[in-house]
C-alpha positions as a Python dict, from the first residue, in 0.01 Angstrom:
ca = {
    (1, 'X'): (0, 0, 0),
    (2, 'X'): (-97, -124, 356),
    (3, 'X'): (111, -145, 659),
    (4, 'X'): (36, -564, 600),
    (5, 'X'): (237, -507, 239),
    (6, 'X'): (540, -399, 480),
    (7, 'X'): (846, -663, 554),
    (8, 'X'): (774, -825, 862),
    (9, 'X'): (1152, -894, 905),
    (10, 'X'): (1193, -587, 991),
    (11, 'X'): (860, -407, 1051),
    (12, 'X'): (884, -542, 1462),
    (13, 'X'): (1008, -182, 1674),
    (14, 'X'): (1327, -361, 1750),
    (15, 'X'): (1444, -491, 1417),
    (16, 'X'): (1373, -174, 1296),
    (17, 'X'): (1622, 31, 1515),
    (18, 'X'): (1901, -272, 1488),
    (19, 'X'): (1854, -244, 1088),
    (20, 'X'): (1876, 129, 1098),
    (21, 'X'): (2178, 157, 1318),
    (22, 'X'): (2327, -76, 1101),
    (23, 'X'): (2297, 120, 764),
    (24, 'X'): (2397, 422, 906),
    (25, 'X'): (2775, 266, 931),
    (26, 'X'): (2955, 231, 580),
    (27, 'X'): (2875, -62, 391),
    (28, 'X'): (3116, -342, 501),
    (29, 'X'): (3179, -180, 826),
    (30, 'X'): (3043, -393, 1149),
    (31, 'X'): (2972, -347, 1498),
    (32, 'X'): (3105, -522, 1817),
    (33, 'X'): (2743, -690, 1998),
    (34, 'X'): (2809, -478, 2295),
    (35, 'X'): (2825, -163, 2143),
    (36, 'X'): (2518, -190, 1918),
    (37, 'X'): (2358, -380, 2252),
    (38, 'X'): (2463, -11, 2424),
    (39, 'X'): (2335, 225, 2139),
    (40, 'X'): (2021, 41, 2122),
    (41, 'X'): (1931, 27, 2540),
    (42, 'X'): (1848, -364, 2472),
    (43, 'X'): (1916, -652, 2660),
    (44, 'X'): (2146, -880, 2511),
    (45, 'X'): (1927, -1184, 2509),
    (46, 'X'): (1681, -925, 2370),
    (47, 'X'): (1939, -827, 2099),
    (48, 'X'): (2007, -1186, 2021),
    (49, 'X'): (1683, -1313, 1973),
    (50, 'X'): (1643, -1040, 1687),
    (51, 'X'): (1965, -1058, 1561),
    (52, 'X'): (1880, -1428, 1478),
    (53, 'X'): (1575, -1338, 1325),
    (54, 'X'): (1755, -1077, 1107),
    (55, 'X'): (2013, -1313, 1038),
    (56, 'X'): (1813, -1550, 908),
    (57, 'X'): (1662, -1356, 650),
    (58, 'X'): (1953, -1304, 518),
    (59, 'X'): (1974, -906, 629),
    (60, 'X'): (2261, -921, 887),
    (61, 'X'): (2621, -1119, 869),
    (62, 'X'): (2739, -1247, 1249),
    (63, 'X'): (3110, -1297, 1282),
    (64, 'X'): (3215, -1459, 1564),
    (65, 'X'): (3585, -1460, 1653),
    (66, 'X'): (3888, -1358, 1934),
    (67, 'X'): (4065, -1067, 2082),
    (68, 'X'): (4300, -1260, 2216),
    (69, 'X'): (4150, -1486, 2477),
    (70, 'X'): (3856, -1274, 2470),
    (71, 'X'): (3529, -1369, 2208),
    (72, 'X'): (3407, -1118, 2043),
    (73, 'X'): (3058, -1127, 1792),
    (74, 'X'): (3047, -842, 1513),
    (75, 'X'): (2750, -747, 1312),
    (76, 'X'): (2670, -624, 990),
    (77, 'X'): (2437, -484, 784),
    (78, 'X'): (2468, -750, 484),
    (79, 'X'): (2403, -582, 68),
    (80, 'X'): (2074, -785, 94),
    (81, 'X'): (1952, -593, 465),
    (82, 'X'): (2052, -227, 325),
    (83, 'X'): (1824, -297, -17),
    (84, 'X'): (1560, -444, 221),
    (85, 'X'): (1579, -155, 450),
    (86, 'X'): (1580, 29, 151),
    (87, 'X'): (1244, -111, 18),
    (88, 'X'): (1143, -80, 359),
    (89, 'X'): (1180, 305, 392),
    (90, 'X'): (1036, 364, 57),
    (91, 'X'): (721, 159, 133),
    (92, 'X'): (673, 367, 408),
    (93, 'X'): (680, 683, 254),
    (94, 'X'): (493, 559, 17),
    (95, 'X'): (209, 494, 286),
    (96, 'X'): (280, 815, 492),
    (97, 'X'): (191, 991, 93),
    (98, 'X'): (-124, 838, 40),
    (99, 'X'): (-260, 848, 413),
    (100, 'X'): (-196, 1244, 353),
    (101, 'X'): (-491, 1279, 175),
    (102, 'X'): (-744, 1062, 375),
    (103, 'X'): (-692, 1264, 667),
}
């Protein structure tokens, strides 16, 4: 394995944190934008842009609604980001294993 074989989705630094907050809530459970925009220390047009990447691979799930008057976006971690994430971890450890021995 080779760090090329990884997902590219979410191999980029900041993908990688929002995917990894995100499956360390409960499956089904979501996130208001600002408070994953806090956690992370990103900028929210920062956030966005890879939030819309995410999203369109199918790994996140964006809800837009109200609280009351005021809108509010959730996010999720979607069944297909946490196995992807999943992959991703194992592919890693996979490479961290086999670089051990060409040290």
């Amino acid at each position: 394995m080779s760090v090329d074989e990884l997902d590219p989705v979410i191999h980029a630094q900041a993908r990688l944190k929002v995917v990894a907050t995100l499956n360390a809530l409960p499956g089904g459970d979501q996130i208001a934008f600002p408070g994953l925009k806090d956690l992370l220390g990103m900028t929210a047009g920062n956030l966005s842009v890879h939030l819309t990447k995410l999203e369109e691979a199918g790994y996140v799930d964006i809800t837009k609604t109200h609280k009351g008057r005021t809108p509010v976006t959730y996010v999720a971690l979607t069944k297909r980001g946490r196995a992807a994430f999943e992959d991703y971890t194992k592919a890693i450890r996979a490479l961290l294993d086999n670089a051990g021995g060409t040290a």
